[in-house]
Amino acid sequence: MIACFRPKNKDKKAVEETCLMINGRTLLETSIAFNNGRGSNPTRCFSVKELNSATDNFHPSKIFWDDGPYKLYSGVLQDRPIILKKFEEQRAREYSIREIVFASEFSSHKNVLKLLGCCLETEIPFLVFESEKNGTLHDHIYDPYASNFRPLTWKTRLKIALGVANAIAFLHTAFPKPIIHKDIKPSNILLDEDYVPKLVDFTLSESIPEGHFYVEHALRRENVPAGVLGFLAPEYFMKRLINEKVDIYGFGVVLLSLLTGKRPQNPFPSASPGNCSLVQIVKKYVDNQMFNETLVDPAVLEEEPWPGKELQLQNFALLALQCACDLEDNRPEIIDVAKQLRQMYQSVISNC
């Protein structure tokens, strides 16, 4: 193992072979632990040479998302567009192995970004995903200067919300041990050419042990980027035991961002310091029966009206606030949230 992480006299080929052996063994052990003694779905292995060629040796111009702990590169591998995930922190080996295991299990779902394979020849394994044309949801609601920015229609926003809800429901219900994503936010939602959402980034994901209702976590506040804090449920910091309701909270904040086009923290410059979060501001308006167009993204307001538009926007806000409730026991189950979003989406389709 030391030969892999602190090579001195061994040549490059020997180092790659050593890393391949160590990472391969760790990947198998992690997969068996997650799958109760059986292996996971087969994952294709790519070489460092292939990925260097696909990304022009990881040229900075190929970076389309920089999240601090990792970078996403666009590239072309065997005439196929790809996304390559490269971790920047030396201690991220556990995260990359964990994501390979989870992503290989979830790739069958249409609202999860498909894992094409990985590279185990480096200290920190690389992950290779299918490419999605329209970038991240973050670009489309927060960054009008992004190259991929296109104002989203209300119908498209409902389509995205429903797809992400379906992906979360898949994680929570499709496995013997429910999976908590733990990092639901717009930058972890990619959009394909038809604006079908694809959930990504399972580096923090954890499964709830059989016979338990919670999983213990050890989040260090100093390691959480400031921009993420608005999506994290209160109990994420206050308690060491968390469950699926953490994802519901983050999803609720995503819904509010889809509604307003605002970030979760300091969304309105004129807001008072005591009400600086998006959840608090929308809740204040709704509680005082003051919900109005000032809370809705102008791009949505400019659309042609349809029957029941104002009522649906209000109901959407109420659903988002239920998901982002401070008390985890008062948050709805994701399956119920998906049902309500499906009804809203079908209503808009029938009236357009």
mmCIF file of C-alpha atoms in Angstrom:
data_model
loop_
_atom_site.group_PDB
_atom_site.id
_atom_site.type_symbol
_atom_site.label_atom_id
_atom_site.label_comp_id
_atom_site.label_asym_id
_atom_site.label_seq_id
_atom_site.Cartn_x
_atom_site.Cartn_y
_atom_site.Cartn_z
ATOM 1 C CA MET A 1 0.000 0.000 0.000
ATOM 2 C CA ILE A 2 2.830 2.426 0.855
ATOM 3 C CA ALA A 3 4.300 1.727 -2.567
ATOM 4 C CA CYS A 4 1.116 3.034 -4.131
ATOM 5 C CA PHE A 5 0.749 6.185 -2.100
ATOM 6 C CA ARG A 6 4.424 7.178 -1.786
ATOM 7 C CA PRO A 7 6.207 5.799 -4.829
ATOM 8 C CA LYS A 8 9.911 6.628 -4.966
ATOM 9 C CA ASN A 9 11.928 4.139 -6.954
ATOM 10 C CA LYS A 10 9.271 2.173 -8.794
ATOM 11 C CA ASP A 11 8.422 2.990 -12.361
ATOM 12 C CA LYS A 12 5.053 4.319 -13.475
ATOM 13 C CA LYS A 13 3.767 0.949 -14.685
ATOM 14 C CA ALA A 14 4.497 -0.737 -11.362
ATOM 15 C CA VAL A 15 2.729 2.048 -9.465
ATOM 16 C CA GLU A 16 -0.360 1.719 -11.680
ATOM 17 C CA GLU A 17 -0.443 -2.037 -11.144
ATOM 18 C CA THR A 18 -0.101 -1.616 -7.376
ATOM 19 C CA CYS A 19 -2.886 0.975 -7.220
ATOM 20 C CA LEU A 20 -5.060 -1.218 -9.418
ATOM 21 C CA MET A 21 -4.626 -4.136 -7.038
ATOM 22 C CA ILE A 22 -5.292 -2.098 -3.879
ATOM 23 C CA ASN A 23 -8.249 -0.161 -5.263
ATOM 24 C CA GLY A 24 -9.719 -3.276 -6.842
ATOM 25 C CA ARG A 25 -9.594 -5.144 -3.554
ATOM 26 C CA THR A 26 -11.129 -2.211 -1.659
ATOM 27 C CA LEU A 27 -13.854 -1.830 -4.270
ATOM 28 C CA LEU A 28 -14.760 -5.499 -4.013
ATOM 29 C CA GLU A 29 -14.831 -5.407 -0.203
ATOM 30 C CA THR A 30 -17.019 -2.277 -0.170
ATOM 31 C CA SER A 31 -19.358 -3.765 -2.746
ATOM 32 C CA ILE A 32 -19.739 -7.024 -0.838
ATOM 33 C CA ALA A 33 -20.455 -5.135 2.389
ATOM 34 C CA PHE A 34 -23.176 -3.075 0.690
ATOM 35 C CA ASN A 35 -24.723 -6.051 -1.109
ATOM 36 C CA ASN A 36 -24.867 -8.389 1.887
ATOM 37 C CA GLY A 37 -22.177 -10.765 0.711
ATOM 38 C CA ARG A 38 -22.598 -10.636 -3.044
ATOM 39 C CA GLY A 39 -20.763 -8.584 -5.621
ATOM 40 C CA SER A 40 -22.234 -5.591 -7.402
ATOM 41 C CA ASN A 41 -22.968 -4.889 -11.044
ATOM 42 C CA PRO A 42 -19.887 -5.315 -13.255
ATOM 43 C CA THR A 43 -18.000 -2.056 -13.825
ATOM 44 C CA ARG A 44 -15.770 -1.451 -16.813
ATOM 45 C CA CYS A 45 -12.200 -0.364 -16.078
ATOM 46 C CA PHE A 46 -10.492 2.286 -18.187
ATOM 47 C CA SER A 47 -6.768 3.007 -18.275
ATOM 48 C CA VAL A 48 -5.077 6.259 -17.308
ATOM 49 C CA LYS A 49 -3.854 6.526 -20.905
ATOM 50 C CA GLU A 50 -7.425 6.377 -22.226
ATOM 51 C CA LEU A 51 -8.659 9.073 -19.852
ATOM 52 C CA ASN A 52 -5.674 11.339 -20.527
ATOM 53 C CA SER A 53 -6.470 11.118 -24.221
ATOM 54 C CA ALA A 54 -10.189 11.703 -23.625
ATOM 55 C CA THR A 55 -9.593 14.936 -21.685
ATOM 56 C CA ASP A 56 -6.445 16.299 -23.380
ATOM 57 C CA ASN A 57 -4.463 15.367 -20.286
ATOM 58 C CA PHE A 58 -7.076 16.941 -18.020
ATOM 59 C CA HIS A 59 -6.743 20.325 -19.678
ATOM 60 C CA PRO A 60 -8.369 23.143 -17.639
ATOM 61 C CA SER A 61 -10.579 24.039 -20.606
ATOM 62 C CA LYS A 62 -12.294 20.669 -20.169
ATOM 63 C CA ILE A 63 -13.514 21.496 -16.643
ATOM 64 C CA PHE A 64 -17.210 22.321 -16.591
ATOM 65 C CA TRP A 65 -17.851 22.012 -12.846
ATOM 66 C CA ASP A 66 -15.522 22.630 -9.925
ATOM 67 C CA ASP A 67 -16.982 21.628 -6.571
ATOM 68 C CA GLY A 68 -13.786 22.016 -4.556
ATOM 69 C CA PRO A 69 -13.325 18.385 -3.470
ATOM 70 C CA TYR A 70 -13.656 17.246 -7.090
ATOM 71 C CA LYS A 71 -13.794 18.486 -10.683
ATOM 72 C CA LEU A 72 -15.953 17.301 -13.562
ATOM 73 C CA TYR A 73 -14.287 17.170 -16.973
ATOM 74 C CA SER A 74 -15.984 16.827 -20.333
ATOM 75 C CA GLY A 75 -14.282 14.555 -22.817
ATOM 76 C CA VAL A 76 -14.643 12.101 -25.663
ATOM 77 C CA LEU A 77 -13.833 8.446 -25.123
ATOM 78 C CA GLN A 78 -14.063 6.028 -28.043
ATOM 79 C CA ASP A 79 -16.129 8.598 -29.989
ATOM 80 C CA ARG A 80 -18.577 8.916 -27.093
ATOM 81 C CA PRO A 81 -19.017 12.110 -25.022
ATOM 82 C CA ILE A 82 -18.266 11.480 -21.353
ATOM 83 C CA ILE A 83 -18.032 13.184 -17.982
ATOM 84 C CA LEU A 84 -14.968 12.325 -15.925
ATOM 85 C CA LYS A 85 -14.924 12.900 -12.179
ATOM 86 C CA LYS A 86 -11.530 13.582 -10.654
ATOM 87 C CA PHE A 87 -11.161 14.010 -6.895
ATOM 88 C CA GLU A 88 -8.728 16.679 -5.742
ATOM 89 C CA GLU A 89 -8.173 15.670 -2.111
ATOM 90 C CA GLN A 90 -5.763 12.879 -1.230
ATOM 91 C CA ARG A 91 -8.130 11.587 1.447
ATOM 92 C CA ALA A 92 -10.940 11.175 -1.095
ATOM 93 C CA ARG A 93 -10.113 7.572 -1.949
ATOM 94 C CA GLU A 94 -12.877 6.283 0.320
ATOM 95 C CA TYR A 95 -15.358 8.663 -1.303
ATOM 96 C CA SER A 96 -14.478 7.586 -4.831
ATOM 97 C CA ILE A 97 -14.739 3.881 -3.989
ATOM 98 C CA ARG A 98 -18.055 4.470 -2.260
ATOM 99 C CA GLU A 99 -19.416 6.329 -5.271
ATOM 100 C CA ILE A 100 -18.348 3.609 -7.701
ATOM 101 C CA VAL A 101 -20.291 1.057 -5.652
ATOM 102 C CA PHE A 102 -23.423 3.174 -5.292
ATOM 103 C CA ALA A 103 -23.431 4.606 -8.824
ATOM 104 C CA SER A 104 -23.068 1.141 -10.362
ATOM 105 C CA GLU A 105 -26.159 0.017 -8.431
ATOM 106 C CA PHE A 106 -28.262 3.084 -9.304
ATOM 107 C CA SER A 107 -27.336 3.519 -12.980
ATOM 108 C CA SER A 108 -30.332 1.514 -14.164
ATOM 109 C CA HIS A 109 -32.716 4.298 -13.107
ATOM 110 C CA LYS A 110 -33.533 6.835 -15.813
ATOM 111 C CA ASN A 111 -33.132 9.737 -13.377
ATOM 112 C CA VAL A 112 -29.662 8.743 -12.164
ATOM 113 C CA LEU A 113 -26.539 9.607 -14.165
ATOM 114 C CA LYS A 114 -25.220 6.413 -15.720
ATOM 115 C CA LEU A 115 -21.786 5.202 -14.633
ATOM 116 C CA LEU A 116 -19.837 3.905 -17.625
ATOM 117 C CA GLY A 117 -16.817 2.720 -15.681
ATOM 118 C CA CYS A 118 -13.836 3.777 -13.607
ATOM 119 C CA CYS A 119 -10.053 3.893 -13.525
ATOM 120 C CA LEU A 120 -8.335 2.144 -10.622
ATOM 121 C CA GLU A 121 -4.750 2.764 -11.747
ATOM 122 C CA THR A 122 -4.358 5.983 -9.756
ATOM 123 C CA GLU A 123 -4.186 6.655 -6.023
ATOM 124 C CA ILE A 124 -7.694 8.147 -6.143
ATOM 125 C CA PRO A 125 -9.860 6.274 -8.676
ATOM 126 C CA PHE A 126 -11.507 8.244 -11.489
ATOM 127 C CA LEU A 127 -15.169 7.783 -12.403
ATOM 128 C CA VAL A 128 -16.494 7.912 -15.966
ATOM 129 C CA PHE A 129 -20.138 8.855 -16.577
ATOM 130 C CA GLU A 130 -22.351 9.399 -19.577
ATOM 131 C CA SER A 131 -22.442 13.007 -20.755
ATOM 132 C CA GLU A 132 -25.492 15.238 -20.463
ATOM 133 C CA LYS A 133 -25.936 18.126 -22.868
ATOM 134 C CA ASN A 134 -27.578 20.761 -20.680
ATOM 135 C CA GLY A 135 -25.236 20.910 -17.707
ATOM 136 C CA THR A 136 -26.469 21.283 -14.149
ATOM 137 C CA LEU A 137 -29.738 22.589 -12.767
ATOM 138 C CA HIS A 138 -27.590 25.045 -10.809
ATOM 139 C CA ASP A 139 -26.613 26.743 -14.088
ATOM 140 C CA HIS A 140 -30.219 27.094 -15.216
ATOM 141 C CA ILE A 141 -31.681 28.693 -12.110
ATOM 142 C CA TYR A 142 -28.811 30.572 -10.461
ATOM 143 C CA ASP A 143 -26.368 31.585 -13.175
ATOM 144 C CA PRO A 144 -27.811 33.508 -16.168
ATOM 145 C CA TYR A 145 -24.269 33.988 -17.499
ATOM 146 C CA ALA A 146 -23.494 30.263 -17.660
ATOM 147 C CA SER A 147 -22.930 28.871 -21.153
ATOM 148 C CA ASN A 148 -25.744 26.364 -20.664
ATOM 149 C CA PHE A 149 -28.247 28.852 -19.275
ATOM 150 C CA ARG A 150 -31.755 28.687 -20.715
ATOM 151 C CA PRO A 151 -34.787 30.046 -18.843
ATOM 152 C CA LEU A 152 -36.818 27.031 -17.735
ATOM 153 C CA THR A 153 -40.561 26.929 -18.331
ATOM 154 C CA TRP A 154 -42.821 25.990 -15.442
ATOM 155 C CA LYS A 155 -43.668 22.706 -17.176
ATOM 156 C CA THR A 156 -39.961 21.890 -17.426
ATOM 157 C CA ARG A 157 -39.431 22.779 -13.764
ATOM 158 C CA LEU A 158 -42.206 20.392 -12.766
ATOM 159 C CA LYS A 159 -40.705 17.708 -15.021
ATOM 160 C CA ILE A 160 -37.332 18.149 -13.320
ATOM 161 C CA ALA A 161 -38.852 18.135 -9.827
ATOM 162 C CA LEU A 162 -40.819 14.960 -10.574
ATOM 163 C CA GLY A 163 -37.784 13.175 -12.023
ATOM 164 C CA VAL A 164 -35.591 14.011 -9.032
ATOM 165 C CA ALA A 165 -38.359 12.896 -6.651
ATOM 166 C CA ASN A 166 -38.524 9.580 -8.512
ATOM 167 C CA ALA A 167 -34.752 9.141 -8.204
ATOM 168 C CA ILE A 168 -34.840 9.830 -4.465
ATOM 169 C CA ALA A 169 -37.771 7.435 -4.048
ATOM 170 C CA PHE A 170 -35.710 4.786 -5.856
ATOM 171 C CA LEU A 171 -32.856 5.227 -3.389
ATOM 172 C CA HIS A 172 -35.194 5.137 -0.398
ATOM 173 C CA THR A 173 -37.346 2.161 -1.371
ATOM 174 C CA ALA A 174 -35.742 -0.048 -4.037
ATOM 175 C CA PHE A 175 -33.081 -1.697 -1.869
ATOM 176 C CA PRO A 176 -33.183 -3.931 1.212
ATOM 177 C CA LYS A 177 -31.302 -1.177 3.039
ATOM 178 C CA PRO A 178 -32.607 2.346 2.241
ATOM 179 C CA ILE A 179 -30.005 4.701 0.802
ATOM 180 C CA ILE A 180 -29.624 8.306 1.971
ATOM 181 C CA HIS A 181 -28.110 10.553 -0.694
ATOM 182 C CA LYS A 182 -27.275 13.287 1.882
ATOM 183 C CA ASP A 183 -26.390 15.980 -0.676
ATOM 184 C CA ILE A 184 -29.493 16.920 -2.668
ATOM 185 C CA LYS A 185 -28.825 20.273 -4.379
ATOM 186 C CA PRO A 186 -29.101 21.785 -7.897
ATOM 187 C CA SER A 187 -25.430 21.230 -8.762
ATOM 188 C CA ASN A 188 -25.973 17.495 -8.209
ATOM 189 C CA ILE A 189 -28.765 17.402 -10.783
ATOM 190 C CA LEU A 190 -27.672 17.192 -14.427
ATOM 191 C CA LEU A 191 -30.032 17.714 -17.370
ATOM 192 C CA ASP A 192 -30.013 15.823 -20.653
ATOM 193 C CA GLU A 193 -31.008 17.270 -24.018
ATOM 194 C CA ASP A 194 -34.699 16.829 -23.155
ATOM 195 C CA TYR A 195 -34.235 18.297 -19.661
ATOM 196 C CA VAL A 196 -34.675 14.917 -18.035
ATOM 197 C CA PRO A 197 -32.921 15.246 -14.646
ATOM 198 C CA LYS A 198 -30.091 12.927 -13.624
ATOM 199 C CA LEU A 199 -29.103 12.716 -9.959
ATOM 200 C CA VAL A 200 -25.343 12.550 -9.354
ATOM 201 C CA ASP A 201 -22.685 12.504 -6.616
ATOM 202 C CA PHE A 202 -23.030 9.620 -4.171
ATOM 203 C CA THR A 203 -19.801 10.330 -2.308
ATOM 204 C CA LEU A 204 -21.656 11.042 0.943
ATOM 205 C CA SER A 205 -24.368 8.423 0.462
ATOM 206 C CA GLU A 206 -24.966 5.826 3.146
ATOM 207 C CA SER A 207 -27.249 2.848 3.604
ATOM 208 C CA ILE A 208 -29.325 2.416 6.745
ATOM 209 C CA PRO A 209 -28.383 -0.862 8.462
ATOM 210 C CA GLU A 210 -31.017 -3.578 8.489
ATOM 211 C CA GLY A 211 -33.259 -3.370 11.531
ATOM 212 C CA HIS A 212 -32.400 0.301 12.105
ATOM 213 C CA PHE A 213 -34.263 3.503 11.316
ATOM 214 C CA TYR A 214 -31.250 5.808 11.360
ATOM 215 C CA VAL A 215 -27.606 5.873 10.381
ATOM 216 C CA GLU A 216 -24.860 7.535 12.357
ATOM 217 C CA HIS A 217 -22.910 10.244 10.619
ATOM 218 C CA ALA A 218 -19.807 12.220 11.479
ATOM 219 C CA LEU A 219 -20.047 15.459 9.513
ATOM 220 C CA ARG A 220 -17.365 18.016 10.219
ATOM 221 C CA ARG A 221 -18.765 21.486 9.750
ATOM 222 C CA GLU A 222 -15.468 22.895 8.498
ATOM 223 C CA ASN A 223 -15.515 20.463 5.582
ATOM 224 C CA VAL A 224 -18.887 21.606 4.245
ATOM 225 C CA PRO A 225 -18.772 24.342 1.580
ATOM 226 C CA ALA A 226 -20.767 27.424 2.587
ATOM 227 C CA GLY A 227 -22.984 27.186 -0.480
ATOM 228 C CA VAL A 228 -24.237 23.775 0.604
ATOM 229 C CA LEU A 229 -25.445 24.750 4.053
ATOM 230 C CA GLY A 230 -28.839 25.990 2.896
ATOM 231 C CA PHE A 231 -29.738 22.518 1.644
ATOM 232 C CA LEU A 232 -28.812 20.599 4.801
ATOM 233 C CA ALA A 233 -31.513 19.632 7.281
ATOM 234 C CA PRO A 234 -31.163 21.042 10.824
ATOM 235 C CA GLU A 235 -30.682 17.597 12.331
ATOM 236 C CA TYR A 236 -27.705 17.040 10.042
ATOM 237 C CA PHE A 237 -25.710 19.182 12.451
ATOM 238 C CA MET A 238 -27.687 18.765 15.646
ATOM 239 C CA LYS A 239 -27.854 14.948 15.853
ATOM 240 C CA ARG A 240 -25.562 12.094 15.000
ATOM 241 C CA LEU A 241 -28.473 9.946 13.796
ATOM 242 C CA ILE A 242 -30.102 10.779 10.467
ATOM 243 C CA ASN A 243 -32.491 9.060 8.069
ATOM 244 C CA GLU A 244 -34.207 9.557 4.702
ATOM 245 C CA LYS A 245 -35.841 12.779 5.890
ATOM 246 C CA VAL A 246 -32.495 14.537 5.363
ATOM 247 C CA ASP A 247 -32.990 14.065 1.613
ATOM 248 C CA ILE A 248 -36.573 15.327 1.852
ATOM 249 C CA TYR A 249 -35.370 18.583 3.385
ATOM 250 C CA GLY A 250 -32.742 19.178 0.704
ATOM 251 C CA PHE A 251 -35.295 18.387 -1.982
ATOM 252 C CA GLY A 252 -37.712 20.890 -0.444
ATOM 253 C CA VAL A 253 -35.099 23.633 -0.782
ATOM 254 C CA VAL A 254 -34.508 22.585 -4.408
ATOM 255 C CA LEU A 255 -38.265 22.969 -5.002
ATOM 256 C CA LEU A 256 -38.174 26.476 -3.535
ATOM 257 C CA SER A 257 -35.261 27.337 -5.821
ATOM 258 C CA LEU A 258 -37.222 26.055 -8.822
ATOM 259 C CA LEU A 259 -40.154 28.237 -7.773
ATOM 260 C CA THR A 260 -38.240 31.426 -7.033
ATOM 261 C CA GLY A 261 -35.023 31.155 -9.021
ATOM 262 C CA LYS A 262 -33.202 32.119 -5.805
ATOM 263 C CA ARG A 263 -30.353 30.602 -3.841
ATOM 264 C CA PRO A 264 -31.119 29.161 -0.385
ATOM 265 C CA GLN A 265 -29.106 31.753 1.532
ATOM 266 C CA ASN A 266 -29.568 35.535 1.323
ATOM 267 C CA PRO A 267 -31.931 35.183 -1.655
ATOM 268 C CA PHE A 268 -33.444 38.674 -1.430
ATOM 269 C CA PRO A 269 -31.015 41.553 -0.750
ATOM 270 C CA SER A 270 -33.793 43.601 0.862
ATOM 271 C CA ALA A 271 -34.677 40.862 3.355
ATOM 272 C CA SER A 272 -33.997 41.585 6.992
ATOM 273 C CA PRO A 273 -30.977 39.840 8.595
ATOM 274 C CA GLY A 274 -33.291 37.736 10.752
ATOM 275 C CA ASN A 275 -34.934 36.179 7.695
ATOM 276 C CA CYS A 276 -31.983 35.531 5.436
ATOM 277 C CA SER A 277 -32.817 32.000 4.249
ATOM 278 C CA LEU A 278 -35.114 31.179 1.361
ATOM 279 C CA VAL A 279 -37.093 28.746 3.516
ATOM 280 C CA GLN A 280 -37.703 31.362 6.196
ATOM 281 C CA ILE A 281 -38.752 34.059 3.754
ATOM 282 C CA VAL A 282 -41.215 31.922 1.793
ATOM 283 C CA LYS A 283 -42.617 30.481 5.026
ATOM 284 C CA LYS A 284 -43.191 33.985 6.395
ATOM 285 C CA TYR A 285 -45.136 35.011 3.296
ATOM 286 C CA VAL A 286 -47.223 31.839 3.245
ATOM 287 C CA ASP A 287 -47.982 31.911 6.980
ATOM 288 C CA ASN A 288 -49.203 35.508 6.666
ATOM 289 C CA GLN A 289 -51.230 34.645 3.551
ATOM 290 C CA MET A 290 -49.096 37.058 1.572
ATOM 291 C CA PHE A 291 -47.922 34.657 -1.144
ATOM 292 C CA ASN A 292 -47.618 36.719 -4.326
ATOM 293 C CA GLU A 293 -45.738 37.069 -7.568
ATOM 294 C CA THR A 294 -42.730 38.702 -5.910
ATOM 295 C CA LEU A 295 -41.708 35.222 -4.720
ATOM 296 C CA VAL A 296 -41.935 33.589 -8.155
ATOM 297 C CA ASP A 297 -39.176 33.538 -10.746
ATOM 298 C CA PRO A 298 -39.990 36.257 -13.333
ATOM 299 C CA ALA A 299 -39.371 33.730 -16.129
ATOM 300 C CA VAL A 300 -42.363 31.744 -14.853
ATOM 301 C CA LEU A 301 -44.557 34.831 -14.425
ATOM 302 C CA GLU A 302 -43.899 35.891 -18.018
ATOM 303 C CA GLU A 303 -45.383 32.657 -19.386
ATOM 304 C CA GLU A 304 -48.882 32.543 -20.811
ATOM 305 C CA PRO A 305 -51.330 31.905 -17.962
ATOM 306 C CA TRP A 306 -53.178 28.613 -17.714
ATOM 307 C CA PRO A 307 -56.250 27.669 -15.664
ATOM 308 C CA GLY A 308 -55.333 27.389 -11.991
ATOM 309 C CA LYS A 309 -51.787 28.754 -12.453
ATOM 310 C CA GLU A 310 -51.746 30.906 -9.298
ATOM 311 C CA LEU A 311 -53.267 28.140 -7.159
ATOM 312 C CA GLN A 312 -50.743 25.597 -8.430
ATOM 313 C CA LEU A 313 -47.833 27.891 -7.645
ATOM 314 C CA GLN A 314 -49.180 28.319 -4.121
ATOM 315 C CA ASN A 315 -49.639 24.559 -3.678
ATOM 316 C CA PHE A 316 -46.127 24.005 -4.991
ATOM 317 C CA ALA A 317 -44.782 26.430 -2.380
ATOM 318 C CA LEU A 318 -46.751 24.665 0.356
ATOM 319 C CA LEU A 319 -45.383 21.272 -0.717
ATOM 320 C CA ALA A 320 -41.832 22.620 -0.753
ATOM 321 C CA LEU A 321 -42.245 24.057 2.754
ATOM 322 C CA GLN A 322 -43.636 20.752 4.028
ATOM 323 C CA CYS A 323 -40.505 19.040 2.730
ATOM 324 C CA ALA A 324 -38.249 21.719 4.245
ATOM 325 C CA CYS A 325 -39.933 21.625 7.651
ATOM 326 C CA ASP A 326 -37.526 21.935 10.591
ATOM 327 C CA LEU A 327 -39.150 18.946 12.311
ATOM 328 C CA GLU A 328 -38.179 15.803 10.445
ATOM 329 C CA ASP A 329 -41.255 13.872 11.601
ATOM 330 C CA ASN A 330 -43.488 16.458 9.891
ATOM 331 C CA ARG A 331 -41.851 16.035 6.491
ATOM 332 C CA PRO A 332 -43.772 13.866 4.005
ATOM 333 C CA GLU A 333 -42.490 10.653 2.473
ATOM 334 C CA ILE A 334 -40.862 11.112 -0.921
ATOM 335 C CA ILE A 335 -43.384 8.800 -2.608
ATOM 336 C CA ASP A 336 -46.230 11.080 -1.509
ATOM 337 C CA VAL A 337 -44.293 14.122 -2.713
ATOM 338 C CA ALA A 338 -43.774 12.485 -6.112
ATOM 339 C CA LYS A 339 -47.510 11.767 -6.399
ATOM 340 C CA GLN A 340 -48.397 15.414 -5.812
ATOM 341 C CA LEU A 341 -45.772 16.598 -8.291
ATOM 342 C CA ARG A 342 -47.069 14.147 -10.889
ATOM 343 C CA GLN A 343 -50.580 15.530 -10.492
ATOM 344 C CA MET A 344 -49.284 19.089 -10.942
ATOM 345 C CA TYR A 345 -47.260 18.116 -13.998
ATOM 346 C CA GLN A 346 -50.180 16.303 -15.628
ATOM 347 C CA SER A 347 -52.420 19.272 -14.914
ATOM 348 C CA VAL A 348 -50.053 21.644 -16.737
ATOM 349 C CA ILE A 349 -49.715 19.259 -19.693
ATOM 350 C CA SER A 350 -53.486 18.976 -20.053
ATOM 351 C CA ASN A 351 -53.898 22.761 -19.994
ATOM 352 C CA CYS A 352 -51.097 23.619 -22.420
#
